[in-house]
């Protein structure tokens, strides 16, 4: 009899073991975040091919890349509110479909106007992703696990951004047939006179204004490999580099000279190509070259073609320009799959999910503080008044703005700093630039654990406030280390590039460590308006990201020296200190959402 009673208790809904639908929800949200950043940054690494294929100017490419962030920032609040109003399930599926379809359409356009419109549409679609994912977490994740779940979604974004260059480069290569001829044709010489001016070393004024600091090194090296007849052709072309094209007979000879270079084992020279933007395939070949026999035949010709493309990016056509369009189609199709997964797995609340049992519903709802607003219910109008009156929300917005001003350096000018101040070789430069971002991923994971544990021990106010503040002061300390390192002599180990990598790794680790607490704060105070409220803060953070490049350029100028770099480091340090001070005033225990009793509950 006792056994029968016990067995009956095990079968009752109250004693059931909780299902794990919430884990699947978080996994799909993280996959959405991976796709979000993958689609966001893939065009940055295909930009050269897009520019050449559509005959764009560099100014047009800049407009194309920045168009996304313009629509992305402005649509944050409306997109978040739509999710609050109509439910995360349908709106997140729509957002993913919108940005994925328009990502695919980028691969189909043949004019700058359509390219710009598709990119603006991608920004509109992606604007709702993070606010909606935060809304999902507020409904599906127990209160004490919000920080960790937020960390996993943010980790997804960092992972997507990290694999975007690798995967995009790999796919572009795969979509160009392996037997594609690498030999130059007349049409591959986009600007013959300009190419000659970059190669010819005898008249410095001929190439004035045509190249960067180190690009001429490639030209001089190529000049040393040409035979006398080819040098005569280059000399004639460089005599007036403003000509629209070379004489037909000289074009033929120049093409023949370039094709001779494809078979030269001496073309690659580390000193000459140290500042060239080498393709990842080229870097991969170089990284394993010490363990293999010298390249020969087709492999050598392919390798040299990519070298010449990197050395003269605006003068010769690129071998893989045909590969970027299919890549956009692949990313678009991947988005359709993720959108379908969202529609199948998500429900707007655990109680209506057919896979979720009562025990899991109870587990999710059990630990919500008594004064915390309910995440459930259909939202009314955006609570603009409460947002504008919330001291904590304004401090959170300003903290995000300051954080991005200090952080964006890591993904923009850090490689430039390594070559400008430390003359770091190509292969080491790539590794050094990647290291802080990889360290940041570890910080993101630790940040989720930190804010959840502090919340249990100190309460929600300090559990969110301390990570959002202390991590920013720590990031400021990373820039302080950079200033300290610069006081040592150039030959000192303390002023070596790896010491700066360590300092910037501290910046990345600290910045990402505070992100989960910022996400959890929005879930704590947002109630059924989490999407709108996180969107408001995210808008300010993206404005900070858009302000960063002009601020950096103000301090650095065209040819920055140590003093200019240090001035910029001081600016970034001050931005993080400002962000840390703002973080100290944030109070996650005071709701921003309207009281629960005015909500309209969902069916």
XYZ file of C-alpha atoms in Angstrom:
603
model
C 0.000 0.000 0.000
C 2.655 2.603 0.834
C 4.313 1.836 -2.480
C 1.035 2.393 -4.319
C 0.544 5.750 -2.645
C 4.068 6.756 -3.500
C 3.606 5.639 -7.080
C 0.414 7.680 -7.331
C 2.185 10.779 -6.045
C 4.876 10.415 -8.711
C 2.225 10.512 -11.392
C 0.515 13.667 -10.129
C 1.186 16.884 -12.097
C 2.553 18.679 -9.012
C 5.227 16.020 -8.495
C 6.241 15.664 -12.122
C 9.793 16.364 -13.088
C 9.871 19.684 -15.008
C 10.183 19.414 -18.755
C 13.015 21.297 -20.461
C 11.213 23.304 -23.110
C 12.776 26.464 -21.648
C 16.238 25.154 -22.561
C 15.182 24.576 -26.166
C 13.752 28.094 -26.248
C 17.090 29.539 -25.098
C 19.025 27.411 -27.619
C 16.917 28.691 -30.512
C 17.267 32.258 -29.240
C 21.051 31.772 -29.219
C 20.892 30.372 -32.774
C 18.912 33.465 -33.773
C 21.678 35.591 -32.288
C 24.332 33.688 -34.263
C 22.414 34.270 -37.491
C 21.842 37.912 -36.541
C 25.546 38.727 -36.406
C 26.451 36.411 -39.263
C 24.088 38.248 -41.622
C 25.086 41.623 -40.168
C 28.813 41.270 -40.797
C 28.977 38.992 -43.841
C 28.620 41.982 -46.197
C 31.616 43.680 -44.580
C 33.816 40.831 -45.748
C 32.161 40.653 -49.171
C 32.272 44.444 -49.626
C 35.253 44.444 -52.011
C 33.552 41.948 -54.296
C 30.242 43.828 -54.135
C 32.040 47.072 -54.933
C 33.736 45.616 -57.976
C 30.703 43.725 -59.251
C 28.350 46.728 -59.033
C 31.012 49.325 -59.972
C 30.562 51.287 -56.760
C 32.715 54.049 -55.349
C 34.219 53.745 -51.883
C 31.801 56.442 -50.720
C 28.865 54.342 -51.932
C 30.233 51.298 -50.115
C 30.369 53.389 -46.946
C 26.733 54.408 -47.373
C 25.795 50.777 -47.986
C 27.494 49.559 -44.805
C 26.193 52.384 -42.614
C 22.606 52.188 -43.931
C 22.038 49.100 -41.812
C 22.892 50.808 -38.525
C 20.731 53.821 -39.373
C 17.532 51.795 -39.755
C 18.614 49.340 -37.036
C 18.959 52.061 -34.387
C 15.782 53.969 -35.266
C 13.588 50.852 -35.403
C 14.623 49.420 -32.030
C 11.738 50.770 -29.971
C 8.925 50.237 -32.523
C 10.120 46.711 -33.260
C 10.384 45.871 -29.564
C 6.900 47.248 -28.917
C 5.391 45.165 -31.746
C 6.724 42.055 -30.008
C 5.289 43.211 -26.690
C 1.954 43.887 -28.326
C 1.490 40.926 -30.661
C 3.686 38.304 -29.064
C 7.284 37.171 -29.468
C 6.430 34.033 -31.418
C 4.922 35.628 -34.498
C 7.021 38.798 -34.435
C 10.411 37.089 -34.035
C 9.555 34.712 -36.887
C 8.583 37.715 -39.027
C 11.741 39.642 -38.110
C 13.982 36.707 -39.033
C 12.131 36.193 -42.320
C 12.354 39.887 -43.197
C 16.082 40.266 -42.674
C 16.825 36.846 -44.217
C 14.766 37.494 -47.357
C 16.405 40.876 -47.843
C 19.850 39.396 -47.167
C 19.159 36.971 -50.008
C 17.915 39.850 -52.164
C 21.241 41.626 -51.716
C 22.655 38.834 -53.856
C 20.154 39.599 -56.622
C 20.497 43.377 -56.978
C 22.349 45.107 -59.798
C 22.122 48.774 -58.802
C 23.284 50.891 -55.900
C 19.768 52.143 -55.122
C 18.392 48.620 -54.689
C 21.481 47.590 -52.721
C 20.852 50.462 -50.307
C 17.157 49.648 -49.954
C 17.799 45.973 -49.209
C 20.363 46.843 -46.562
C 17.995 49.328 -44.920
C 15.369 46.585 -44.841
C 17.857 44.209 -43.193
C 18.369 46.783 -40.447
C 14.623 47.109 -39.925
C 14.256 43.333 -39.585
C 17.187 42.878 -37.248
C 16.107 45.768 -35.006
C 13.483 43.575 -33.367
C 15.660 40.534 -32.750
C 17.381 41.349 -29.461
C 14.410 43.141 -27.857
C 12.199 40.168 -28.739
C 14.738 37.622 -27.486
C 14.913 39.522 -24.187
C 11.119 39.411 -23.989
C 11.225 35.648 -24.583
C 13.692 35.166 -21.742
C 11.566 37.205 -19.331
C 8.680 34.783 -19.931
C 10.558 31.478 -20.203
C 13.564 31.667 -17.865
C 13.401 31.512 -14.044
C 14.364 34.793 -12.415
C 17.588 33.424 -10.918
C 18.757 32.189 -14.345
C 18.123 35.335 -16.378
C 21.749 36.440 -16.371
C 23.064 33.092 -17.593
C 20.411 32.813 -20.311
C 21.160 36.370 -21.449
C 24.845 35.473 -21.579
C 24.171 32.565 -23.925
C 22.250 34.763 -26.347
C 24.991 37.392 -26.287
C 27.547 34.635 -26.773
C 25.655 33.585 -29.876
C 26.090 37.060 -31.301
C 29.802 37.118 -30.553
C 30.195 33.661 -32.123
C 28.290 34.724 -35.235
C 30.482 37.794 -35.588
C 33.621 35.687 -35.116
C 32.729 33.094 -37.762
C 31.313 35.618 -40.277
C 34.674 36.354 -41.983
C 35.764 32.716 -41.960
C 32.486 31.278 -43.209
C 31.891 34.016 -45.780
C 35.390 33.650 -47.198
C 35.034 29.861 -47.295
C 31.669 29.987 -49.071
C 32.813 32.571 -51.615
C 35.690 30.290 -52.576
C 33.390 27.255 -52.753
C 30.987 28.985 -55.118
C 33.734 29.728 -57.642
C 34.617 26.574 -59.627
C 37.986 25.134 -58.686
C 39.016 25.110 -62.341
C 38.394 28.839 -62.772
C 41.317 30.238 -64.804
C 43.521 32.564 -62.759
C 45.282 34.214 -65.695
C 44.612 37.904 -66.198
C 42.624 39.107 -69.198
C 42.509 42.641 -70.561
C 39.225 43.284 -68.733
C 40.883 42.345 -65.429
C 43.073 45.446 -65.593
C 40.563 47.956 -64.252
C 42.925 50.936 -64.360
C 46.127 50.341 -66.288
C 47.728 53.795 -65.874
C 47.064 53.778 -62.141
C 48.498 50.266 -61.825
C 51.639 51.365 -63.648
C 51.951 54.398 -61.374
C 51.856 52.164 -58.322
C 54.518 49.823 -59.722
C 56.953 52.353 -61.190
C 59.397 53.533 -58.463
C 61.343 56.168 -60.397
C 58.944 59.094 -60.187
C 57.482 59.492 -56.728
C 55.150 62.283 -57.859
C 53.467 59.962 -60.348
C 51.955 57.910 -57.548
C 51.296 60.839 -55.235
C 47.971 60.420 -53.521
C 47.358 56.992 -55.020
C 48.463 54.711 -52.258
C 48.601 54.243 -48.523
C 51.651 54.287 -46.355
C 52.965 50.883 -47.357
C 51.228 50.037 -50.629
C 54.150 51.365 -52.666
C 56.293 48.614 -51.184
C 54.285 46.084 -53.196
C 54.792 48.107 -56.362
C 58.556 48.405 -55.902
C 58.819 44.678 -55.263
C 56.790 43.855 -58.376
C 58.983 46.267 -60.378
C 62.073 44.317 -59.330
C 60.567 41.123 -60.774
C 59.658 42.549 -64.199
C 61.855 42.135 -67.251
C 63.177 45.161 -69.112
C 60.424 45.199 -71.747
C 57.695 45.097 -69.101
C 59.420 47.861 -67.154
C 59.320 50.049 -70.260
C 55.560 49.489 -70.536
C 55.085 50.393 -66.877
C 57.242 53.494 -67.262
C 55.132 54.728 -70.176
C 51.892 54.069 -68.302
C 53.131 55.852 -65.174
C 54.138 58.928 -67.143
C 50.532 60.111 -67.026
C 48.531 58.061 -64.561
C 45.456 60.243 -65.123
C 44.844 58.717 -68.553
C 41.619 56.693 -68.728
C 43.431 53.701 -70.194
C 46.669 52.478 -71.688
C 47.321 52.177 -75.381
C 45.950 48.815 -76.629
C 49.411 47.379 -77.353
C 50.650 48.393 -73.904
C 47.599 46.819 -72.274
C 48.401 43.532 -73.979
C 51.996 43.695 -72.769
C 50.978 44.656 -69.243
C 48.573 41.695 -69.072
C 51.363 39.399 -70.273
C 53.697 40.798 -67.588
C 51.100 40.214 -64.858
C 50.604 36.643 -66.024
C 54.357 36.053 -65.891
C 54.274 37.126 -62.261
C 51.747 34.376 -61.521
C 54.472 31.791 -62.048
C 57.097 33.587 -59.933
C 58.068 31.854 -56.651
C 59.630 35.168 -55.573
C 56.416 37.210 -55.719
C 55.558 36.855 -52.037
C 57.764 39.018 -49.853
C 56.725 39.551 -46.218
C 58.117 43.058 -45.999
C 56.427 44.154 -49.236
C 53.031 42.657 -48.437
C 52.950 43.285 -44.672
C 50.271 45.980 -44.959
C 48.232 44.420 -47.751
C 44.780 43.093 -46.900
C 45.505 39.491 -47.815
C 42.676 37.067 -48.487
C 42.126 34.413 -45.844
C 43.018 31.709 -48.334
C 46.372 33.426 -48.801
C 46.910 33.713 -45.062
C 46.031 30.053 -44.625
C 48.578 29.086 -47.269
C 51.244 31.211 -45.596
C 50.520 29.824 -42.133
C 51.218 26.266 -43.211
C 53.936 27.037 -45.748
C 56.812 26.219 -43.377
C 55.670 22.606 -43.093
C 55.180 21.986 -46.814
C 57.199 21.983 -49.967
C 57.216 25.233 -51.961
C 54.086 25.875 -53.995
C 54.167 25.051 -57.668
C 51.894 24.806 -60.677
C 48.279 25.822 -60.296
C 48.566 26.330 -56.514
C 51.383 28.832 -56.993
C 49.521 30.704 -59.745
C 46.369 30.886 -57.630
C 48.346 32.081 -54.606
C 50.114 34.770 -56.642
C 46.865 35.954 -58.233
C 45.427 36.586 -54.776
C 48.632 38.372 -53.747
C 48.407 40.741 -56.704
C 44.731 41.397 -55.984
C 45.629 42.341 -52.405
C 48.565 44.484 -53.491
C 46.541 46.374 -56.112
C 42.962 46.179 -54.826
C 41.579 49.001 -56.981
C 43.544 48.279 -60.133
C 42.929 44.591 -60.912
C 39.798 42.445 -60.838
C 39.283 39.869 -58.117
C 39.153 36.183 -58.853
C 36.266 35.452 -56.515
C 33.953 38.316 -57.421
C 31.478 35.763 -58.795
C 31.170 34.020 -55.441
C 29.535 36.644 -53.222
C 25.981 36.460 -54.604
C 25.360 32.749 -53.854
C 26.634 33.327 -50.305
C 23.803 35.805 -49.704
C 21.313 33.188 -50.899
C 22.736 30.607 -48.469
C 22.446 32.973 -45.508
C 18.914 33.890 -46.524
C 17.884 30.230 -46.688
C 19.435 29.579 -43.265
C 17.230 32.323 -41.865
C 14.102 30.626 -43.184
C 15.081 27.480 -41.283
C 15.641 29.405 -38.034
C 12.327 31.267 -38.464
C 10.554 27.928 -38.894
C 12.208 26.640 -35.702
C 10.993 29.718 -33.810
C 7.427 29.188 -35.031
C 7.429 25.489 -34.124
C 9.067 25.750 -30.696
C 8.021 29.127 -29.302
C 4.792 30.058 -27.552
C 4.110 33.428 -25.976
C 3.894 31.909 -22.499
C 4.797 28.517 -20.997
C 1.230 27.688 -19.870
C -0.042 27.376 -23.453
C 2.865 25.310 -24.785
C 1.831 21.696 -25.534
C 5.283 20.366 -24.621
C 5.587 22.221 -21.303
C 4.209 20.536 -18.172
C 2.840 22.185 -15.050
C 6.049 21.564 -13.100
C 8.092 23.554 -15.582
C 5.558 26.387 -15.581
C 5.731 26.476 -11.777
C 9.542 26.433 -11.842
C 9.681 29.383 -14.245
C 7.259 31.513 -12.222
C 8.369 30.530 -8.717
C 11.211 32.973 -8.063
C 9.877 36.211 -9.509
C 10.102 38.890 -6.772
C 6.778 40.047 -5.392
C 7.196 43.622 -6.630
C 8.485 42.646 -10.084
C 6.069 43.348 -12.952
C 4.584 40.331 -14.694
C 6.128 39.553 -18.096
C 2.814 38.200 -19.372
C -0.057 40.049 -20.978
C -0.570 42.114 -24.091
C 1.152 45.475 -23.988
C -0.656 48.738 -24.524
C 1.028 51.805 -25.955
C 4.779 52.226 -25.468
C 5.278 53.597 -21.935
C 7.209 56.619 -23.192
C 6.354 58.703 -20.145
C 7.621 56.095 -17.715
C 10.751 55.579 -19.832
C 11.544 59.284 -19.890
C 10.919 59.668 -16.157
C 13.012 56.656 -15.161
C 16.370 57.700 -13.750
C 17.642 54.122 -13.987
C 16.688 53.863 -17.657
C 18.489 57.061 -18.580
C 21.579 55.917 -16.690
C 21.420 52.546 -18.459
C 21.160 54.268 -21.860
C 24.098 56.552 -21.131
C 26.110 53.597 -19.828
C 25.520 51.725 -23.083
C 26.455 54.772 -25.141
C 29.733 55.251 -23.258
C 30.519 51.532 -23.368
C 30.278 51.356 -27.147
C 32.424 54.437 -27.630
C 35.178 52.656 -25.724
C 34.594 49.149 -27.094
C 34.219 49.753 -30.842
C 37.969 50.413 -31.127
C 38.562 46.677 -30.744
C 36.618 45.856 -33.924
C 37.705 48.853 -36.009
C 41.115 50.458 -35.447
C 42.996 47.875 -33.385
C 44.651 46.218 -36.440
C 45.600 49.681 -37.700
C 47.223 50.427 -34.344
C 49.268 47.210 -34.469
C 50.758 48.035 -37.867
C 51.109 51.781 -37.257
C 52.861 51.640 -33.887
C 54.345 48.153 -33.665
C 54.851 47.081 -37.291
C 53.318 43.672 -36.546
C 53.635 41.161 -39.432
C 50.521 40.006 -41.249
C 49.971 36.621 -39.652
C 50.668 37.799 -36.115
C 48.447 40.824 -36.652
C 45.431 38.661 -37.432
C 45.984 36.540 -34.332
C 46.511 39.570 -32.112
C 43.414 41.349 -33.389
C 41.275 38.258 -32.797
C 42.561 37.473 -29.288
C 40.659 40.170 -27.319
C 37.373 39.218 -28.987
C 37.846 35.557 -28.105
C 38.681 36.508 -24.504
C 35.488 38.563 -24.500
C 33.444 35.424 -25.120
C 34.747 34.006 -21.830
C 33.808 37.269 -20.120
C 30.258 36.987 -21.437
C 29.832 33.536 -19.911
C 31.340 34.612 -16.582
C 29.086 37.676 -16.531
C 25.934 35.555 -16.594
C 27.141 33.506 -13.647
C 28.256 36.643 -11.786
C 25.024 38.622 -11.972
C 22.867 35.605 -11.084
C 24.988 34.815 -8.012
C 25.179 38.435 -6.855
C 21.411 38.761 -7.222
C 20.857 35.746 -4.967
C 23.292 37.069 -2.362
C 22.752 40.853 -2.487
C 19.363 41.299 -4.088
C 18.362 42.472 -7.537
C 19.499 46.082 -7.067
C 23.167 45.353 -6.382
C 23.129 42.086 -8.329
C 22.628 44.079 -11.537
C 24.267 47.352 -10.493
C 27.697 46.017 -9.526
C 28.422 44.064 -12.754
C 27.172 46.966 -14.893
C 29.470 49.380 -13.059
C 32.598 47.540 -11.906
C 33.168 45.910 -15.295
C 33.256 49.345 -16.944
C 35.845 50.614 -14.486
C 37.883 47.474 -15.199
C 37.647 48.148 -18.948
C 38.862 51.693 -18.306
C 41.784 50.107 -16.487
C 42.689 48.270 -19.704
C 43.130 51.595 -21.491
C 45.037 52.884 -18.475
C 47.469 50.000 -18.923
C 47.969 51.043 -22.548
C 48.924 54.544 -21.437
C 51.326 53.099 -18.866
C 52.951 50.743 -21.382
C 53.602 53.685 -23.710
C 55.877 55.297 -21.094
C 58.458 52.519 -21.579
C 61.036 52.576 -24.346
C 60.293 50.979 -27.708
C 62.723 48.132 -26.977
C 61.161 47.360 -23.588
C 59.100 44.194 -23.164
C 56.492 46.323 -21.407
C 55.920 48.244 -24.658
C 55.589 45.150 -26.828
C 52.472 44.447 -28.953
C 51.502 41.420 -26.857
C 51.302 43.597 -23.748
C 48.775 45.791 -25.546
C 46.891 42.677 -26.647
C 46.674 41.722 -22.968
C 45.381 45.187 -22.070
C 42.754 45.126 -24.809
C 41.787 41.604 -23.772
C 41.007 43.073 -20.346
C 38.833 45.682 -22.094
C 36.966 42.993 -24.045
C 36.587 40.610 -21.091
C 35.292 43.355 -18.805
C 32.916 44.830 -21.370
C 31.325 41.493 -22.200
C 31.187 40.496 -18.553
C 28.752 43.335 -17.909
C 26.413 42.572 -20.831
C 24.305 39.829 -19.150
C 23.524 42.126 -16.214
C 22.388 44.838 -18.644
C 20.070 42.374 -20.397
C 18.726 41.068 -17.102
C 18.086 44.636 -15.886
C 15.749 45.247 -18.828
C 13.905 42.005 -18.084
C 13.627 42.899 -14.390
C 12.060 46.311 -14.925
C 10.280 45.740 -18.228
C 7.416 43.384 -17.382
C 5.340 42.889 -20.513
C 7.240 45.811 -22.144
C 10.686 44.170 -22.167
C 10.983 44.464 -25.953
C 10.193 48.189 -25.954
C 12.456 48.952 -23.014
C 15.455 46.943 -24.208
C 14.976 48.449 -27.665
C 15.171 51.943 -26.178
C 18.460 51.189 -24.455
C 19.853 49.324 -27.459
C 19.116 52.338 -29.646
C 21.367 54.501 -27.467
C 24.086 51.869 -27.495
C 24.052 51.776 -31.302
C 24.197 55.552 -31.443
C 27.377 55.275 -29.393
C 28.749 52.785 -31.913
C 27.955 55.156 -34.779
C 29.649 58.075 -32.972
C 32.846 56.116 -32.352
C 34.590 56.234 -35.778
C 34.285 60.038 -36.116
C 35.527 60.471 -32.543
C 38.521 58.223 -33.223
C 39.302 60.080 -36.458
C 39.215 63.402 -34.593
C 42.009 62.269 -32.290
C 44.014 60.201 -34.766
C 43.994 62.130 -38.035
C 45.558 60.667 -41.164
C 48.975 59.668 -39.785
C 48.702 59.155 -36.020
C 51.771 58.934 -33.839
C 52.125 57.776 -30.215
C 50.669 61.015 -28.826
C 47.583 60.783 -31.020
C 46.975 57.140 -30.085
C 47.377 57.977 -26.399
C 44.895 60.838 -26.728
C 42.387 58.423 -28.195
C 43.079 55.928 -25.384
C 42.340 58.685 -22.860
C 39.035 59.346 -24.636
C 38.065 55.659 -24.493
C 39.150 55.442 -20.845
C 36.959 58.445 -20.020
C 34.010 56.875 -21.879
C 34.265 53.716 -19.759
C 34.622 55.697 -16.519
C 31.510 57.657 -17.464
C 29.708 54.378 -18.172
C 30.806 52.924 -14.822
C 29.563 55.964 -12.911
C 26.200 55.698 -14.653
C 26.051 52.005 -13.753
C 26.322 52.812 -10.042
C 22.981 54.602 -10.140
C 20.938 51.875 -11.842
C 18.200 50.271 -9.727
C 16.628 47.091 -11.139
C 14.234 46.795 -8.191
C 12.125 49.733 -9.404
C 9.828 48.673 -12.268
C 9.414 50.818 -15.360
C 6.472 48.894 -16.793
C 2.955 49.993 -15.768
C 1.267 48.053 -12.933
C 0.067 44.555 -13.785
C -3.594 45.235 -13.203
C -3.883 47.432 -16.299
C -2.621 44.689 -18.626
C -4.760 42.846 -21.117
C -3.935 39.180 -20.651
C -3.311 36.958 -23.635
C -5.430 33.984 -24.487
